[in-house]
PDB file of C-alpha atoms and ligand atoms in Angstrom:
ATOM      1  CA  UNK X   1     -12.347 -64.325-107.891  1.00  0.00           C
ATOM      2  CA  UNK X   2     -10.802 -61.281-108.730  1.00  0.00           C
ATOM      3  CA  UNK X   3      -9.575 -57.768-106.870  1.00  0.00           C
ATOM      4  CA  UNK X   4     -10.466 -54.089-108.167  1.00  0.00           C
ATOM      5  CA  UNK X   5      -8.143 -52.166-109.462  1.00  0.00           C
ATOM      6  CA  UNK X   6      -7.408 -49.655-107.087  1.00  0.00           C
ATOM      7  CA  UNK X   7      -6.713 -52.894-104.902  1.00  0.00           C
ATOM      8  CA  UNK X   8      -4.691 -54.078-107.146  1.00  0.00           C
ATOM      9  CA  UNK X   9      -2.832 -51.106-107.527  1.00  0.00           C
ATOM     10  CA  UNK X  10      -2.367 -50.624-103.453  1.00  0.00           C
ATOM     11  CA  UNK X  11      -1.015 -53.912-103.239  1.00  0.00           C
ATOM     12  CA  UNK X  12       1.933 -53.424-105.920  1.00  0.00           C
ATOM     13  CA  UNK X  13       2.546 -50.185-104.530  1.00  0.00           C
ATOM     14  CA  UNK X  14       2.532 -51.517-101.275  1.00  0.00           C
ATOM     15  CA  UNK X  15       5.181 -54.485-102.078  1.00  0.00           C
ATOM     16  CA  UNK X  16       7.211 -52.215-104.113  1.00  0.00           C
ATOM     17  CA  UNK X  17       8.068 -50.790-100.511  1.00  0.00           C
ATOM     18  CA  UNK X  18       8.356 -54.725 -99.047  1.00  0.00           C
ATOM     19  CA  UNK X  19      10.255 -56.418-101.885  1.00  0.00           C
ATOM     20  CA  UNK X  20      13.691 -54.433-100.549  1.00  0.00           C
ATOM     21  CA  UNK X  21      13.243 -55.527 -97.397  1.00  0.00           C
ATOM     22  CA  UNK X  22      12.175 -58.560 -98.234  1.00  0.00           C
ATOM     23  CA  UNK X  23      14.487 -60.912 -95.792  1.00  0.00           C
ATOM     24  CA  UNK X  24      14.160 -58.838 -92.841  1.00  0.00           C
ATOM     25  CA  UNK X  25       9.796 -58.610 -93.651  1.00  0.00           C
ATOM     26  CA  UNK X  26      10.436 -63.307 -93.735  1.00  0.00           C
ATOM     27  CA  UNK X  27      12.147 -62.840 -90.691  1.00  0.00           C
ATOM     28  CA  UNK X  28       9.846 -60.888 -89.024  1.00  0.00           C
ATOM     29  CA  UNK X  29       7.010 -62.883 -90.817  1.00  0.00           C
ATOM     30  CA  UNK X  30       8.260 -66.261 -88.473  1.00  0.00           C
ATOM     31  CA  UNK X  31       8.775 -64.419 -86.189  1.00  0.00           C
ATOM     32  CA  UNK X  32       5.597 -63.467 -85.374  1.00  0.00           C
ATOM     33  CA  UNK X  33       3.866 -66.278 -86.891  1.00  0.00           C
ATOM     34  CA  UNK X  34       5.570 -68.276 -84.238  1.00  0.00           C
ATOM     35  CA  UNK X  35       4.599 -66.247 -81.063  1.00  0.00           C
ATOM     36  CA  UNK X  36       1.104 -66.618 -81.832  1.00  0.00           C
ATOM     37  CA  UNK X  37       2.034 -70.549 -82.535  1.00  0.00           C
ATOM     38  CA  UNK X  38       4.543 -71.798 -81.222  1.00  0.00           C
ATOM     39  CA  UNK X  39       3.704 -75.209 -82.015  1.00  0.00           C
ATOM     40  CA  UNK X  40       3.920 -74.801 -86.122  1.00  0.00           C
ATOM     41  CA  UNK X  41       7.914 -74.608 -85.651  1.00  0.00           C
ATOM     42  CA  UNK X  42       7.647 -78.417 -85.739  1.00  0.00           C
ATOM     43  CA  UNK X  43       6.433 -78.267 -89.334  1.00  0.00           C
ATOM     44  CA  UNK X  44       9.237 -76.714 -90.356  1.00  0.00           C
ATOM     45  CA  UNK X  45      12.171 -78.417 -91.377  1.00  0.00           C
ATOM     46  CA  UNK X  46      13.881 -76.257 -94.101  1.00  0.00           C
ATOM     47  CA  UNK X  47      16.110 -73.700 -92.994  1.00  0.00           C
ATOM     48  CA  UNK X  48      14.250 -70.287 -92.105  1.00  0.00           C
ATOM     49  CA  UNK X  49      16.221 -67.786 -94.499  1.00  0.00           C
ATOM     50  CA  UNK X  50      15.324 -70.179 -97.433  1.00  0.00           C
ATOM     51  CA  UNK X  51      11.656 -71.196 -96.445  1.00  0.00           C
ATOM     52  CA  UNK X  52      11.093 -66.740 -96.512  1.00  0.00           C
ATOM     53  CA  UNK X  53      12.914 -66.704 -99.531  1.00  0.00           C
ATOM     54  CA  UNK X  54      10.117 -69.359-101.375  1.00  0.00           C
ATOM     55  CA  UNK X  55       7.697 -67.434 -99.607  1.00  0.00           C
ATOM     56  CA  UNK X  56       8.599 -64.462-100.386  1.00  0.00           C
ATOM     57  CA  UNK X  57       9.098 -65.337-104.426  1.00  0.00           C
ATOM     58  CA  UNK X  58       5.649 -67.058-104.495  1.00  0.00           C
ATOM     59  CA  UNK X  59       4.194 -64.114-102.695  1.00  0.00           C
ATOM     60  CA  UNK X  60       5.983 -61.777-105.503  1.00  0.00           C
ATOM     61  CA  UNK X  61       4.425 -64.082-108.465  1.00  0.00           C
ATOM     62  CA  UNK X  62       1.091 -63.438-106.965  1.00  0.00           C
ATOM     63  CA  UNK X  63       1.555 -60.234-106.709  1.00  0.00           C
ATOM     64  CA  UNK X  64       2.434 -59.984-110.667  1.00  0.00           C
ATOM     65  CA  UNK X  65      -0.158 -61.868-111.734  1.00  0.00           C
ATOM     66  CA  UNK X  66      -3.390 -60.018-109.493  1.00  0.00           C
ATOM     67  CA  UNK X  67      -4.539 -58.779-112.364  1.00  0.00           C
ATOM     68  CA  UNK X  68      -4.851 -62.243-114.142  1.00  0.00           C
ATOM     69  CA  UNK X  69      -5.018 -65.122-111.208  1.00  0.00           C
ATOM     70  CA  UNK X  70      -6.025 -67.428-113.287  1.00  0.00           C
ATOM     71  CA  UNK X  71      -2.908 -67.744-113.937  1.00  0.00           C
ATOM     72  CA  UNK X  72      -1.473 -68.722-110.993  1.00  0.00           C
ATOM     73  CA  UNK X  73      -4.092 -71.190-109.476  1.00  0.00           C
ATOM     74  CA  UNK X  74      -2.798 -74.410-111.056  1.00  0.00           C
ATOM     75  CA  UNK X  75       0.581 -73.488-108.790  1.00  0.00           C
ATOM     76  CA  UNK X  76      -1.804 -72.561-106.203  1.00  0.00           C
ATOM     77  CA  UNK X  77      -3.372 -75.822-106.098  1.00  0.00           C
ATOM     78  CA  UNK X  78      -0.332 -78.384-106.391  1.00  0.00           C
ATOM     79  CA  UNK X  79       1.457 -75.796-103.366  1.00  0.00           C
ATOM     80  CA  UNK X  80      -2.418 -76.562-101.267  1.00  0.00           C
ATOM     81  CA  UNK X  81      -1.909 -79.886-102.139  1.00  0.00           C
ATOM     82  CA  UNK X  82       2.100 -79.821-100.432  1.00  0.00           C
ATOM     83  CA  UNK X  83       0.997 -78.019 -97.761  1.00  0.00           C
ATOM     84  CA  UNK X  84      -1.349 -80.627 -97.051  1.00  0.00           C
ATOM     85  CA  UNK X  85       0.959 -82.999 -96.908  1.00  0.00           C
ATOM     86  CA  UNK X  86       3.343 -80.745 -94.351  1.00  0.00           C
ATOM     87  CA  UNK X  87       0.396 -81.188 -91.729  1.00  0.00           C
ATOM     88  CA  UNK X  88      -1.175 -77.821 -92.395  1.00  0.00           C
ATOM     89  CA  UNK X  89      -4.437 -77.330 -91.607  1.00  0.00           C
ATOM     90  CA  UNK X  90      -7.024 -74.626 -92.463  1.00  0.00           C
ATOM     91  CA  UNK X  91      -7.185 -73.048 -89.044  1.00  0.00           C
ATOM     92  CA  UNK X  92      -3.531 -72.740 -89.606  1.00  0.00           C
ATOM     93  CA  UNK X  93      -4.282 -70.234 -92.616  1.00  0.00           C
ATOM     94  CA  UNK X  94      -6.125 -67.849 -90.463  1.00  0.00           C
ATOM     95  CA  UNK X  95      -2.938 -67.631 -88.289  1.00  0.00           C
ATOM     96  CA  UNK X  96      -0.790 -66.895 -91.082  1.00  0.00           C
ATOM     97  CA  UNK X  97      -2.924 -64.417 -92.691  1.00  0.00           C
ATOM     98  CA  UNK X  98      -2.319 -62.962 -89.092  1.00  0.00           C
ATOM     99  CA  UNK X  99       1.095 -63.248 -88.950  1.00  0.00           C
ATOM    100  CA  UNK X 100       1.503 -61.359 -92.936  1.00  0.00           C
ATOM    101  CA  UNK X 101      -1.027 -59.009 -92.345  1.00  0.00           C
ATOM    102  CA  UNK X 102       1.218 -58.121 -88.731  1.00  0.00           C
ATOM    103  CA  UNK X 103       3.957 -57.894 -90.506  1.00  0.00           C
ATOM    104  CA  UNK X 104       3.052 -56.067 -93.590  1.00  0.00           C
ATOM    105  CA  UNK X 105       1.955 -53.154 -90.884  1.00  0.00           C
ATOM    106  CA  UNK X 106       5.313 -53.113 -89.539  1.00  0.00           C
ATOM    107  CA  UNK X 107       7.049 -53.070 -92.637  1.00  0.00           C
ATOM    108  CA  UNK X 108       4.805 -49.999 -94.407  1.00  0.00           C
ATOM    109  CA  UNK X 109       4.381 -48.273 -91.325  1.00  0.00           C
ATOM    110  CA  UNK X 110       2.306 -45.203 -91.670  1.00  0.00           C
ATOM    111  CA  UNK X 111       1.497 -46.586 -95.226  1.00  0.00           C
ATOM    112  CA  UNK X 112      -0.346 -49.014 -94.040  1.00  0.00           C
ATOM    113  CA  UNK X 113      -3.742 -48.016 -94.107  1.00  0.00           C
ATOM    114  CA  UNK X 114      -7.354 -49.967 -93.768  1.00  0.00           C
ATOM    115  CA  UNK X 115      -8.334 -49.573 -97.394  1.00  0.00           C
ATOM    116  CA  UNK X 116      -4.250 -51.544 -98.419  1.00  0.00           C
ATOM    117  CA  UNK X 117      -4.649 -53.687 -95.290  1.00  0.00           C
ATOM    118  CA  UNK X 118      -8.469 -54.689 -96.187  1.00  0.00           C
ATOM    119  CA  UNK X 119      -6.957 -55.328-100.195  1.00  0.00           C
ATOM    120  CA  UNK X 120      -4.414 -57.542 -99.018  1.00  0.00           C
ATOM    121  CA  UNK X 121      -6.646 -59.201 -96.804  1.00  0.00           C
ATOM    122  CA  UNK X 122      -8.744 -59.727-100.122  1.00  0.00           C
ATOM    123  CA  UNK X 123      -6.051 -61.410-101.606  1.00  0.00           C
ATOM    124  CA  UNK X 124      -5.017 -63.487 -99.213  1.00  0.00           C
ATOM    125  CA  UNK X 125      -8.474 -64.785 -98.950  1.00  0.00           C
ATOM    126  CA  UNK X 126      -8.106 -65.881-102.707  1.00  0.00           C
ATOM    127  CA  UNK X 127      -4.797 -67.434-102.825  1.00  0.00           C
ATOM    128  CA  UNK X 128      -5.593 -69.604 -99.301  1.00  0.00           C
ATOM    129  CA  UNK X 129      -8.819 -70.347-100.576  1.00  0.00           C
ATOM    130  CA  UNK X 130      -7.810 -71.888-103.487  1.00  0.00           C
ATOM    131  CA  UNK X 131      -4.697 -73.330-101.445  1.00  0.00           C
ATOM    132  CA  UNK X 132      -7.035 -75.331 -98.826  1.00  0.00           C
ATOM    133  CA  UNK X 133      -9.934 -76.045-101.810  1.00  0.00           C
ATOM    134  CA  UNK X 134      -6.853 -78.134-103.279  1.00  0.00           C
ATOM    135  CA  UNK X 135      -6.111 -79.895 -99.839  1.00  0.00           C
ATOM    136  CA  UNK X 136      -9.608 -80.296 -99.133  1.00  0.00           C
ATOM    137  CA  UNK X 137      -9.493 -82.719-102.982  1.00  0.00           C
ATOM    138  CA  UNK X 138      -6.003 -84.219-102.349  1.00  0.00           C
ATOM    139  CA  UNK X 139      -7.530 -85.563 -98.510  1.00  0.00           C
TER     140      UNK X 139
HETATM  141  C1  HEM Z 204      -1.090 -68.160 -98.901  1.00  0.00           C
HETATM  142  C2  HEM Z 204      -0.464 -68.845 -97.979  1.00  0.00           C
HETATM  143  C3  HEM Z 204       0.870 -69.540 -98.124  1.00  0.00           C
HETATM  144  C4  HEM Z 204       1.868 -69.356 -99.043  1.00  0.00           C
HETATM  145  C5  HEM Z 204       1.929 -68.361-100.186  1.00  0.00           C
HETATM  146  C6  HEM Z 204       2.915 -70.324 -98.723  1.00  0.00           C
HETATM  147  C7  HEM Z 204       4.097 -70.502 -99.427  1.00  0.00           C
HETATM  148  C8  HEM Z 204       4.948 -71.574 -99.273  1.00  0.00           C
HETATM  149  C9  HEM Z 204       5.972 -71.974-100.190  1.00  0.00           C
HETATM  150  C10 HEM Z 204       6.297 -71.251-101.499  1.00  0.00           C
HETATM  151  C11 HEM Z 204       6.586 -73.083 -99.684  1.00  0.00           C
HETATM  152  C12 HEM Z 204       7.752 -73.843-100.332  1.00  0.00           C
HETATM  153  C13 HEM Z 204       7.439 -75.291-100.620  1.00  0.00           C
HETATM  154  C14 HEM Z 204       6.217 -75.520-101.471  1.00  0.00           C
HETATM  155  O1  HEM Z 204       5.872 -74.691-102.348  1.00  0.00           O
HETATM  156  O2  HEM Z 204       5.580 -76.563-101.261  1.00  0.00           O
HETATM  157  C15 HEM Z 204       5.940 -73.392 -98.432  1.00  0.00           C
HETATM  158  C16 HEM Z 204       6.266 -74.442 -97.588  1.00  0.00           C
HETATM  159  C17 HEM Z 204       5.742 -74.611 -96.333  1.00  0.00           C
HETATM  160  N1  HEM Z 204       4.734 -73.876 -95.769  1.00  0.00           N
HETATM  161 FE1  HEM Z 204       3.657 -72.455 -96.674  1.00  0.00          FE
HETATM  162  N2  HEM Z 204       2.545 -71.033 -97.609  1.00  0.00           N
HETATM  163  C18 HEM Z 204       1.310 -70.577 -97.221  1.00  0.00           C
HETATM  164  C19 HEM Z 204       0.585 -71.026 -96.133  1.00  0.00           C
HETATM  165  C20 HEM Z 204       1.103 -71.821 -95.132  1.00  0.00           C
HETATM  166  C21 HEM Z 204       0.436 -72.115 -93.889  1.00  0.00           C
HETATM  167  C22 HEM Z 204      -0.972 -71.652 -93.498  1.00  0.00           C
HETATM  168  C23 HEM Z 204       1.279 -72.879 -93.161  1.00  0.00           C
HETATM  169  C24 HEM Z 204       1.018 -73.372 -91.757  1.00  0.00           C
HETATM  170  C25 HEM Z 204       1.846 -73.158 -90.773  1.00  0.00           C
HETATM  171  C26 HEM Z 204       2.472 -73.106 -93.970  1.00  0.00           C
HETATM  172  C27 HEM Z 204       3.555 -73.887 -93.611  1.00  0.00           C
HETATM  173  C28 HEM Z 204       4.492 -74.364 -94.512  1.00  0.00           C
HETATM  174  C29 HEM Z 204       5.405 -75.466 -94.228  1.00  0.00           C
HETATM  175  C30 HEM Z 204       5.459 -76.265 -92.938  1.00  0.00           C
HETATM  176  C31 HEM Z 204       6.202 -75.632 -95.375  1.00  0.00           C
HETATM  177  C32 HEM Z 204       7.305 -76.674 -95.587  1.00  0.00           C
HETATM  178  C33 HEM Z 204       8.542 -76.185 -94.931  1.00  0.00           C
HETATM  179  C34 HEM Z 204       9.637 -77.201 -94.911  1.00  0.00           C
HETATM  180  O3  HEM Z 204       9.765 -77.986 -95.848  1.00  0.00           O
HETATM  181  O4  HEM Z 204      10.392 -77.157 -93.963  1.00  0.00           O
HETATM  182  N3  HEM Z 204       2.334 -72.427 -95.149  1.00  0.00           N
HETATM  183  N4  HEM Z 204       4.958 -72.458 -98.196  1.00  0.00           N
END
């Protein structure tokens, strides 16, 4: 479980450039996320701006802590556990990764580039694994 460090080092440049945007990147996120699903607006019950805004912060720990995510699995786990318990299912993590990866593009532009996209896509991979792992034991 673990990135290299040039990975590493794409992604934190990469959010460097996403963390001042980072409302307009959640808006875009649901945006998005809901076009290719409409249907997962039901889950949601908090308000949009503050849903991005825990997304966004969780997002921002993992991004701190890629060097060392052992660190952030027990929070990991309980938030695959939650999710569970929203009705989220592991299908539904390909079509967020979908929906980030979409909007991370939009956001870095030209910076976005196969090697950063391919890095984040590594990440993802980690945190939703260990996300849906945990749902899989709290069924
Ligand atoms: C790596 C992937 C994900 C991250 C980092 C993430 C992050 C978060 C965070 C920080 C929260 C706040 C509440 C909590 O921690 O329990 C949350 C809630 C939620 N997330 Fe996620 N999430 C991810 C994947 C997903 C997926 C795949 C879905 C499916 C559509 C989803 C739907 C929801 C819903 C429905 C809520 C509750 C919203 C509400 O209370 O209205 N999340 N997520």
């Amino acid at each position: 479980m673990s990135l290299t460090a040039r990975q590493i080092g794409l992604i934190r440049t990469s959010w460097d450039k996403v963390l001042p945007i980072a409302e307009t990147a959640a808006e875009l996120f649901y945006g998005k996320l809901f076009e290719i699903d409409p249907s997962l607006k039901s889950l949601f019950s908090t308000d949009l701006t503050e849903q991005g805004k825990k997304l966004m912060t969780m997002l921002n720990t993992v991004v701190e802590n890629l060097d060392n995510l052992e660190a952030v699995v027990p929070a990991a786990q309980a938030s695959g556990a939650r999710h569970a318990g929203y009705g989220v299912t592991e299908e539904m993590y390909d079509t967020v990764a979908e929906a980030l990866i979409w909007t991370l593009g939009q956001g870095l532009g030209d910076d976005f580039s196969d090697e950063l996209k391919d890095s984040w896509v590594a990440a993802y991979v980690i945190l939703s694994t260990v996300m849906k792992d945990a749902a899989k034991e709290a069924a």
